[in-house]
Amino acid sequence: MEQVKVVLRDDEIPRRWYNIQADLPTPMSPPLHPGTGQPVKPEDLAPVFPMNLIEQEASSERWIDIPEPVLQKYALWRPTPLCRARNFEKLLDAPVKIYYKNEGYSPAGSHKPNTAIPQAYYNKEFGIKRLSTETGAGQWGSALSMACQMFGLECRVFMVRVSYEQKPYRRMMMNVWGAECIPSPSVRTAAGRKVLEEHPDSPGSLGIAISEAVEDAVTGKDARYSLGSVLNHVLLHQTVIGLEAKKQFEKIGEYPDVVLGCAGGGSNFAGISLPFVMDRIHGKQVRIVGAEPSSCPTLTRGPFGYDHGDLACMTPLLPMYTLGHDFVPAPIHAGGLRYHGMAPIVSHLLKENLIEARSYNQLETFDAGVKWARTEGFIPAPETTHAIAAVVEEAQRAKEEGKERTILFNWSGHGLVDLASYDAYLTGKLSQYELPEEEIERAKRTISRYPRL
Amino acid sequence: MEQVKVVLRDDEIPRRWYNIQADLPTPMSPPLHPGTGQPVKPEDLAPVFPMNLIEQEASSERWIDIPEPVLQKYALWRPTPLCRARNFEKLLDAPVKIYYKNEGYSPAGSHKPNTAIPQAYYNKEFGIKRLSTETGAGQWGSALSMACQMFGLECRVFMVRVSYEQKPYRRMMMNVWGAECIPSPSVRTAAGRKVLEEHPDSPGSLGIAISEAVEDAVTGKDARYSLGSVLNHVLLHQTVIGLEAKKQFEKIGEYPDVVLGCAGGGSNFAGISLPFVMDRIHGKQVRIVGAEPSSCPTLTRGPFGYDHGDLACMTPLLPMYTLGHDFVPAPIHAGGLRYHGMAPIVSHLLKENLIEARSYNQLETFDAGVKWARTEGFIPAPETTHAIAAVVEEAQRAKEEGKERTILFNWSGHGLVDLASYDAYLTGKLSQYELPEEEIERAKRTISRYPRL
């Protein structure tokens, strides 16, 4: 029998997260206060996040210990197997070995619990009683609901109304885990009421939902806000994926030539790739590639500059590739990749040419996803199909060049709660979106208001 | 860190299935031909199943080699981890260790692929080009769709119309895996057309769907029928679960006092328990308990006798506990447990007092399922919640008796495609069903037409 999976025991879960801020060849620009335009100070963030996470956000320690209670919860499904996609390799008929980390094995079905668990833990440690957050497609909201339940915190999730209505299964998952899921805009917050007064039938947006969640957190007693991507500490927590993968490659005496992940806010991509970027910084030959939708091509076409993380301009200005905080993404099914910005760490790495980026339209990605499901069995999330499309492209290049290649990618989650998108694809109802050039010009104008980088 | 999971490598997947027919203390009664009432001969079944599976059905060899191509597909997700539910243990506060096999890790989300894969393989080997089957809730239909795709077979699934309409995600899974899913009753078969003439709005039933699938198979070219539970060869394939569990217990130097599984047709229950029943037959102290719905209490209240497997009386007469093939189950959410009969092997073991059975109503089981999800993270399928309810009862008994107990159960699948049932439970919309005594009398009358056992 040919080996398909490299498994690790519970006691082989990495004991420390990797903080790439310690290894960056050039320093990152600081986030700026939205009001003053000055670098954000820890106390500015104190109403929003607990101080232990704020410290982690700014830390330059290379290794940060994973607390024992977090490890114990990780062990419910971690380490995830490193799997070799031998059947997909045969289909592609190219000189490649394809490995993937199956993050769909978590109870919520994606990589999101890797940061939801520690965020709930650190908030609990800090004396917080309730977390508020927003969710678009629902992956993040469900992961945080589970994590809060496990650490005895209340959880409130503001879910974009159109998703709340179209994706009832995600809301139901949150309820099973004891969270309250509220369609946004809601009457619960001033931000929500303002929108509803002007647009009673508003379908909502991630921008509105963020505003509601932040307001709900900062006005609540012993409450804080939680974010599922973009920020440094979120990416830090996700590095457990790449660190495990490196241990697993060591066991079989291999090392990837290319590391791939889909990139929305940047957390799953960073999670698998940052430990390999570390090696690259230290001279190792390894390429790192982020895959994004051609309809939301932040890394491949967006300008680099300071921009807000949200539509309402409440968040600090972050140094990042961005399509402008006023960008309205096309209604593609990979909800997790419809974000205008990109994690500052990931943006900085691209700026420094330490990583690459590619974009794919959703007809290409669903084609890759269906081929995957029909050979490897597991049905990938719409987001994950972008990474698979990048694998297909890498394999084709390898074939053309006649060069062998070992590919590693992050299978960020399964698509069992997103099957309607596959149905739309298989029945010819999906459209292909390419972002018009005017949108890039608009993005440049948007960020021209803020300090230059 | 406390250990949570016992993992095995790919090359530790069992190489042989266990056939309990070799070890039964008393012989099982043979299946009878529905027309002649005589024991069924292999050639009688030849139009329905391929001869290699018919031979397996009747085999008395103790160990049957798992073919290499089947092992290779199993390795996509097997061995599944043996997990210890430490958080659920803490909640129950009883002197028990609770272990479970997580069969939700398969691509289809349940134990069903354990037999779908070999069934597709053996049919392919025999030269078959297409398989037909029926599905109620959709677990089996989706598993067979995936398996057929992997071995290059066409797959047609007749899905009970009411489920087809209420559970679109299962149909979509089948489509992603390339199968054709047809709402039953359909105009494709004489059986379906007959029903539609009389009842154009028929919601369908498993009995009708079986009739359609069998007819479609026997009238098709190079086509056969496939069944997801009940039969000996199906249970045989599932023993990979229990065999893995035994290896995993050996690794930690433990052995269960009780082995539990939910029981519908009997395949997941048999899958985890038959290798332990073998030990019990050979003198080992171990209790084996099947958990079923109180609304469909086949093992706990049904009479034992010959009965048909289907409503249309097309299948052989099987020796089993049964509520009568004309039984109409209450609309509980555990679709996989709404079957009037029980696998002849499981029935025989109960008759011989080698196993026990208990029943639970769905309010008890969903209560157990929600508690599980809120402590262990993973959301169990409605069927699986019956096994969890049995775990809760065993733990309470252990507490009352002040005796330590090691419990093993089969976590047969996740509930991510069955979240609507949790929503109904959480919003107080679920009813409790207890089968009236008249139904047992009716069942006795039904089987009184057939040869006595």
mmCIF file of C-alpha atoms in Angstrom, chain B residues 137 139 167 170 262 291-293 332-337 360-362 364-366 368-369 379-389 411-422 430:
data_model
loop_
_atom_site.group_PDB
_atom_site.id
_atom_site.type_symbol
_atom_site.label_atom_id
_atom_site.label_comp_id
_atom_site.label_asym_id
_atom_site.label_seq_id
_atom_site.Cartn_x
_atom_site.Cartn_y
_atom_site.Cartn_z
ATOM 1 C CA ALA B 137 -31.894 10.668 4.583
ATOM 2 C CA GLN B 139 -26.060 9.218 4.021
ATOM 3 C CA LYS B 167 -32.567 17.740 2.323
ATOM 4 C CA ARG B 170 -27.458 15.414 0.345
ATOM 5 C CA CYS B 262 -26.794 3.126 17.475
ATOM 6 C CA ALA B 291 -29.231 1.892 20.971
ATOM 7 C CA GLU B 292 -32.346 2.517 18.939
ATOM 8 C CA PRO B 293 -35.212 5.060 18.826
ATOM 9 C CA ILE B 332 -38.120 11.318 13.740
ATOM 10 C CA HIS B 333 -34.997 13.064 12.528
ATOM 11 C CA ALA B 334 -32.673 10.078 12.766
ATOM 12 C CA GLY B 335 -33.607 8.944 9.254
ATOM 13 C CA GLY B 336 -30.996 6.201 9.337
ATOM 14 C CA LEU B 337 -32.713 4.533 12.285
ATOM 15 C CA TYR B 360 -34.288 6.315 23.667
ATOM 16 C CA ASN B 361 -36.711 9.002 22.547
ATOM 17 C CA GLN B 362 -35.408 11.827 20.402
ATOM 18 C CA GLU B 364 -33.300 12.468 25.230
ATOM 19 C CA THR B 365 -30.975 11.876 22.314
ATOM 20 C CA PHE B 366 -30.832 15.492 21.108
ATOM 21 C CA ALA B 368 -27.262 14.250 24.761
ATOM 22 C CA GLY B 369 -26.139 15.431 21.312
ATOM 23 C CA ILE B 379 -21.804 17.916 16.259
ATOM 24 C CA PRO B 380 -23.110 14.341 16.026
ATOM 25 C CA ALA B 381 -25.579 13.086 13.444
ATOM 26 C CA PRO B 382 -29.109 12.536 14.819
ATOM 27 C CA GLU B 383 -28.482 8.769 14.572
ATOM 28 C CA THR B 384 -25.259 9.090 16.577
ATOM 29 C CA THR B 385 -27.038 10.937 19.390
ATOM 30 C CA HIS B 386 -28.737 7.634 20.262
ATOM 31 C CA ALA B 387 -25.361 6.083 21.041
ATOM 32 C CA ILE B 388 -24.476 9.145 23.114
ATOM 33 C CA ALA B 389 -27.745 8.824 25.059
ATOM 34 C CA TRP B 411 -19.502 8.061 16.638
ATOM 35 C CA SER B 412 -21.128 7.018 13.372
ATOM 36 C CA GLY B 413 -21.182 10.415 11.690
ATOM 37 C CA HIS B 414 -21.400 14.183 12.006
ATOM 38 C CA GLY B 415 -24.580 16.193 11.813
ATOM 39 C CA LEU B 416 -23.435 19.125 9.662
ATOM 40 C CA VAL B 417 -25.909 18.249 6.925
ATOM 41 C CA ASP B 418 -28.653 17.573 9.500
ATOM 42 C CA LEU B 419 -28.569 20.868 11.337
ATOM 43 C CA ALA B 420 -32.251 21.536 10.703
ATOM 44 C CA SER B 421 -33.037 18.762 13.182
ATOM 45 C CA TYR B 422 -31.001 20.526 15.882
ATOM 46 C CA LEU B 430 -39.530 18.166 18.287
#
